[in-house]
């Protein structure tokens, strides 16, 4: 089943303790689709400027990603500059240039409007809401956000929560949005605004999925070398939504498996800069990593 994503298609400049990348392809929709396309057909809606190296998106098309909804506008592409110091869980935003994003209004092509699975990637929550007026009754809608929007568009974001089934955000963002330091309380606060499912990611410490009925926890894959954490969150979301779109199953068991697929894809994303690693991962490597997750948490209860 097809999966629609709306989000940023960016040029990122990133500095980590292990190296630097200047003007490489990034953005929430880009990482999301690089990840989800291993599991499902993906349709992207976004905007780039006339300076965007469209050729570098070709590997996505080869993976079956439909870029018909990526508008090319006059002006500069969205650019993000970030830095990670030794704590790779904390991204420091040095610069955000909205460029063509400032005047962007997503236009969902008619052939995308019936997508049963919709992911509203990290963009202005007013645009995320606008997308929902252009799609017809999706089966499952999830959104993401970040500190930039929590600070600048808080009320719009809270309005958006009333229209989505799920939200993914990191622990710092959950605390900032809810003003609760305890993540269980923060998840309840968010569920009180609408979503039935809240996923709180904790970087190298894994991810929690909260629903009214249960809490599920997935560890992060214990990688020896984390090269660049940029895009881990969007790649997590891509694996999560990609799995759901592929299985068509929203049962608790399937949602839990989706969290593991998300964690596995997030762990691939951080092995290299940009989408380099994501676009070369194959189904076998993903299956192996999912199996490793199972081993990582399997234990036998002492019932003596
Ligand atoms: P994450 O998966 O959370 O690491 O997201 C990383 C991506 O978010 C980068 O590729 C950036 O281009 C993109 N990004 C950073 N700031 C924003 C923003 N304010 N709006 C939309 N996308 C952003």
Coordinates of C-alpha atoms and ligand atoms in Angstrom, one line a residue:
X1 CA 0.0 0.0 0.0
X2 CA 1.3 3.4 -0.8
X3 CA 2.7 5.8 1.7
X4 CA 2.6 9.6 1.3
X5 CA 5.2 11.8 3.0
X6 CA 5.3 15.6 3.1
X7 CA 8.4 17.2 4.5
X8 CA 11.6 19.1 4.0
X9 CA 13.9 18.3 1.1
X10 CA 17.0 20.0 2.2
X11 CA 20.7 20.7 1.8
X12 CA 22.4 19.9 5.0
X13 CA 25.8 20.9 6.3
X14 CA 26.8 18.8 9.2
X15 CA 29.8 18.6 11.5
X16 CA 30.3 15.6 13.8
X17 CA 33.4 14.5 15.8
X18 CA 34.2 12.2 12.8
X19 CA 34.0 14.6 9.9
X20 CA 32.2 17.3 8.0
X21 CA 29.7 17.3 5.1
X22 CA 28.8 20.5 3.3
X23 CA 25.6 20.9 1.3
X24 CA 24.6 17.2 1.2
X25 CA 21.1 16.1 0.5
X26 CA 18.9 15.8 3.6
X27 CA 15.6 16.9 5.0
X28 CA 12.8 15.0 6.7
X29 CA 11.1 13.8 3.6
X30 CA 14.4 12.7 2.0
X31 CA 15.6 10.6 5.0
X32 CA 12.0 9.3 5.5
X33 CA 11.7 8.1 1.9
X34 CA 15.2 6.7 1.6
X35 CA 14.3 4.5 4.6
X36 CA 10.6 3.6 3.9
X37 CA 11.2 2.7 0.3
X38 CA 12.9 -0.5 1.3
X39 CA 9.4 -1.6 2.6
X40 CA 6.8 0.2 0.6
X41 CA 6.0 2.5 -2.3
X42 CA 6.6 6.1 -1.2
X43 CA 5.2 9.3 -2.7
X44 CA 6.9 12.5 -1.7
X45 CA 5.5 16.1 -1.5
X46 CA 7.9 18.9 -0.9
X47 CA 9.7 21.9 -2.4
X48 CA 13.3 22.6 -3.6
X49 CA 14.9 25.7 -5.0
X50 CA 16.4 26.0 -8.4
X51 CA 19.8 25.3 -6.8
X52 CA 18.9 21.8 -5.8
X53 CA 21.0 18.9 -7.2
X54 CA 18.1 16.9 -8.5
X55 CA 20.4 14.2 -9.8
X56 CA 21.3 13.3 -6.3
X57 CA 17.7 12.2 -5.7
X58 CA 17.9 9.6 -8.5
X59 CA 18.9 6.8 -6.2
X60 CA 15.5 7.4 -4.4
X61 CA 13.7 7.1 -7.7
X62 CA 15.6 3.9 -8.4
X63 CA 14.1 2.6 -5.2
X64 CA 10.6 3.3 -6.4
X65 CA 10.1 6.7 -4.7
X66 CA 7.7 8.9 -6.6
X67 CA 9.0 12.5 -6.6
X68 CA 6.1 13.9 -8.7
X69 CA 5.0 16.0 -5.7
X70 CA 8.4 17.7 -5.3
X71 CA 7.9 21.2 -6.6
X72 CA 10.9 23.1 -8.0
X73 CA 10.5 26.8 -7.1
X74 CA 12.5 29.9 -8.0
X75 CA 14.9 30.7 -5.1
X76 CA 17.2 28.8 -2.7
X77 CA 16.5 25.4 -1.2
X78 CA 15.9 24.9 2.4
X79 CA 19.3 24.7 4.2
X80 CA 20.1 23.4 7.6
X81 CA 23.5 23.6 9.3
X82 CA 24.0 21.5 12.5
X83 CA 26.7 20.3 14.7
X84 CA 27.1 17.3 17.1
X85 CA 29.7 17.3 19.8
X86 CA 30.6 14.2 21.7
X87 CA 27.1 13.6 22.9
X88 CA 25.7 12.5 19.6
X89 CA 22.1 12.6 20.9
X90 CA 22.1 16.4 20.9
X91 CA 21.9 18.2 17.5
X92 CA 22.9 21.8 17.8
X93 CA 21.2 23.9 15.0
X94 CA 23.6 26.5 13.8
X95 CA 21.5 27.9 10.9
X96 CA 18.1 27.3 9.4
X97 CA 17.4 29.0 6.0
X98 CA 13.8 28.4 5.0
X99 CA 14.4 29.7 1.5
X100 CA 11.6 28.4 -0.9
X101 CA 10.0 26.9 2.2
X102 CA 8.8 30.3 3.4
X103 CA 6.2 30.5 0.6
X104 CA 5.6 26.8 0.2
X105 CA 2.0 25.5 0.2
X106 CA 1.9 21.7 -0.3
X107 CA -0.1 20.6 -3.3
X108 CA -0.9 17.0 -3.2
X109 CA -1.1 15.6 -6.7
X110 CA -4.4 13.9 -7.4
X111 CA -2.7 10.5 -7.8
X112 CA -1.4 10.8 -4.2
X113 CA -4.6 11.9 -2.5
X114 CA -5.8 8.4 -1.7
X115 CA -2.7 7.2 0.0
X116 CA -3.8 5.1 3.0
X117 CA -0.7 5.9 5.1
X118 CA 0.4 9.5 5.5
X119 CA 3.5 10.9 7.3
X120 CA 3.6 14.6 8.0
X121 CA 7.4 15.1 8.3
X122 CA 9.0 17.9 10.2
X123 CA 7.7 21.1 8.6
X124 CA 5.6 24.1 9.7
X125 CA 2.6 22.5 11.5
X126 CA 0.2 24.9 9.5
X127 CA 1.5 23.1 6.4
X128 CA 1.0 19.7 8.0
X129 CA -2.6 20.6 8.8
X130 CA -3.1 21.9 5.2
X131 CA -2.0 18.6 3.8
X132 CA -4.7 16.8 5.8
X133 CA -7.4 18.9 4.0
X134 CA -6.1 17.5 0.7
X135 CA -6.1 13.8 1.3
X136 CA -9.2 11.6 1.5
X137 CA -9.6 9.6 4.7
X138 CA -6.2 7.9 5.2
X139 CA -6.2 4.8 7.3
X140 CA -3.3 6.1 9.5
X141 CA -1.7 9.5 9.8
X142 CA 1.5 10.2 11.8
X143 CA 3.4 13.4 12.3
X144 CA 6.8 14.5 13.5
X145 CA 8.0 17.8 14.7
X146 CA 11.0 19.6 16.3
X147 CA 12.0 22.3 18.8
X148 CA 12.0 25.0 16.0
X149 CA 8.3 24.5 15.5
X150 CA 7.4 23.9 19.1
X151 CA 8.9 27.3 19.9
X152 CA 7.5 29.2 16.9
X153 CA 4.1 27.5 16.1
X154 CA 3.1 25.9 19.4
X155 CA -0.7 26.4 19.1
X156 CA -0.8 25.2 15.5
X157 CA 1.1 22.1 16.6
X158 CA -1.4 21.4 19.4
X159 CA -4.3 21.9 16.8
X160 CA -2.5 19.4 14.5
X161 CA -2.5 16.8 17.3
X162 CA -6.3 16.6 17.2
X163 CA -6.0 15.3 13.6
X164 CA -3.3 12.6 13.7
X165 CA -3.3 9.0 14.9
X166 CA 0.4 9.1 16.0
X167 CA 3.3 11.4 16.6
X168 CA 7.0 10.7 16.8
X169 CA 9.2 13.1 18.6
X170 CA 12.4 12.9 20.7
X171 CA 12.5 13.1 24.5
X172 CA 13.7 16.7 24.6
X173 CA 10.9 17.8 22.2
X174 CA 8.3 15.8 24.3
X175 CA 9.4 17.6 27.4
X176 CA 9.5 21.0 25.7
X177 CA 6.0 20.5 24.2
X178 CA 4.3 19.3 27.3
X179 CA 6.3 21.1 30.0
X180 CA 6.6 17.7 31.8
X181 CA 10.0 16.2 32.6
X182 CA 8.5 12.7 33.1
X183 CA 8.1 11.0 29.7
X184 CA 5.2 8.8 30.8
X185 CA 3.3 11.9 31.9
X186 CA 4.4 13.7 28.7
X187 CA 3.0 10.9 26.6
X188 CA -0.3 11.0 28.4
X189 CA -0.5 14.7 27.9
X190 CA 0.0 14.3 24.2
X191 CA -2.5 11.5 24.0
X192 CA -4.9 13.8 25.7
X193 CA -4.7 16.1 22.7
X194 CA -5.7 13.4 20.2
X195 CA -3.0 10.9 19.0
X196 CA -3.7 7.3 20.1
X197 CA -0.1 6.5 19.8
X198 CA 3.0 8.5 20.9
X199 CA 6.5 7.4 20.1
X200 CA 9.2 9.1 22.1
X201 CA 12.7 8.5 20.7
X202 CA 15.7 8.7 23.0
X203 CA 18.6 8.5 20.5
X204 CA 21.1 5.9 21.5
X205 CA 18.9 4.9 24.4
X206 CA 16.1 3.6 22.2
X207 CA 12.4 4.5 21.8
X208 CA 9.2 4.1 23.7
X209 CA 5.8 3.6 22.1
X210 CA 2.9 4.6 24.3
X211 CA -0.8 3.8 23.7
X212 CA -3.7 3.9 26.2
X213 CA -3.3 0.2 26.7
X214 CA 0.4 -0.5 26.8
X215 CA 4.0 0.7 26.7
X216 CA 6.6 -0.9 24.4
X217 CA 10.3 -0.2 24.5
X218 CA 12.9 -0.9 21.8
X219 CA 16.6 -0.4 22.5
X220 CA 18.8 1.3 20.0
X221 CA 21.1 -1.0 18.1
X222 CA 24.4 -1.0 19.8
X223 CA 26.6 0.3 17.0
X224 CA 30.3 0.6 17.6
X225 CA 30.7 3.6 15.2
X226 CA 27.9 6.2 15.0
X227 CA 29.1 8.5 12.3
X228 CA 26.4 11.1 11.8
X229 CA 23.1 11.0 13.7
X230 CA 21.3 13.4 11.3
X231 CA 18.2 11.8 9.9
X232 CA 18.0 9.0 12.4
X233 CA 14.5 10.2 13.6
X234 CA 13.1 10.5 10.0
X235 CA 14.7 7.1 9.1
X236 CA 13.1 5.6 12.2
X237 CA 9.7 7.1 11.1
X238 CA 10.3 5.7 7.6
X239 CA 11.0 2.2 8.9
X240 CA 8.0 2.4 11.2
X241 CA 5.5 3.7 8.6
X242 CA 7.0 1.6 5.8
X243 CA 6.4 -1.6 7.8
X244 CA 2.8 -0.6 8.6
X245 CA 2.1 0.3 4.9
X246 CA 3.6 -3.0 3.9
X247 CA 1.7 -5.2 6.4
X248 CA -1.6 -3.2 6.3
X249 CA -2.0 -4.3 9.9
X250 CA -2.5 -1.8 12.8
X251 CA -2.8 -4.4 15.6
X252 CA -0.6 -3.9 18.7
X253 CA 1.7 -6.8 17.6
X254 CA 2.2 -5.1 14.2
X255 CA 2.8 -1.7 15.7
X256 CA 5.5 -3.2 18.0
X257 CA 7.2 -4.9 15.0
X258 CA 7.0 -1.5 13.2
X259 CA 8.9 0.1 16.1
X260 CA 11.7 -2.5 15.6
X261 CA 11.8 -1.9 11.9
X262 CA 12.0 1.9 12.6
X263 CA 14.9 1.3 15.1
X264 CA 16.7 -0.9 12.6
X265 CA 16.4 1.7 9.8
X266 CA 17.5 4.5 12.2
X267 CA 20.6 2.5 13.0
X268 CA 21.5 2.2 9.3
X269 CA 21.1 5.9 8.8
X270 CA 23.7 6.9 11.3
X271 CA 26.4 4.7 9.8
X272 CA 27.3 7.3 7.1
X273 CA 26.6 10.9 6.1
X274 CA 23.3 11.9 4.4
X275 CA 21.3 9.0 2.9
X276 CA 24.5 7.2 1.7
X277 CA 24.0 4.1 3.9
X278 CA 20.2 4.0 3.6
X279 CA 20.1 3.7 -0.2
X280 CA 22.4 0.7 -0.2
X281 CA 20.8 -1.3 2.5
X282 CA 18.9 -4.3 1.2
X283 CA 16.0 -6.4 2.5
X284 CA 18.4 -9.2 3.7
X285 CA 20.5 -6.8 5.8
X286 CA 17.3 -5.3 7.2
X287 CA 16.0 -8.7 8.1
X288 CA 19.3 -9.6 9.8
X289 CA 19.3 -6.4 11.8
X290 CA 15.7 -7.0 12.9
X291 CA 16.7 -10.5 14.0
X292 CA 19.6 -9.0 16.0
X293 CA 17.1 -6.8 17.8
X294 CA 15.2 -9.8 18.9
X295 CA 18.3 -11.4 20.3
X296 CA 19.3 -8.2 22.0
X297 CA 16.2 -8.3 24.2
X298 CA 15.4 -12.0 24.4
X299 CA 15.7 -13.6 27.9
X300 CA 14.1 -16.3 29.8
X301 CA 12.2 -15.6 32.9
X302 CA 13.3 -17.4 36.1
X303 CA 10.1 -19.1 37.1
X304 CA 11.7 -21.2 39.8
Ligands
LIG1 P1 16.4 14.2 12.3 O1 15.8 12.9 11.7 O2 15.5 14.7 13.4 O3 17.8 14.1 12.6 O4 16.2 15.3 11.1 C1 17.2 15.8 10.4 C2 16.7 16.6 9.2 O5 15.8 17.6 9.6 C3 17.8 17.3 8.5 O6 18.1 16.6 7.2 C4 17.4 18.7 8.2 O7 17.5 19.2 6.9 C5 15.9 18.7 8.7 N1 15.5 19.9 9.4 C6 16.2 20.6 10.3 N2 15.5 21.6 10.8 C7 14.3 21.6 10.2 C8 13.1 22.4 10.2 N3 13.0 23.5 11.0 N4 12.1 22.1 9.4 C9 12.1 21.0 8.6 N5 13.2 20.2 8.5 C10 14.3 20.5 9.3

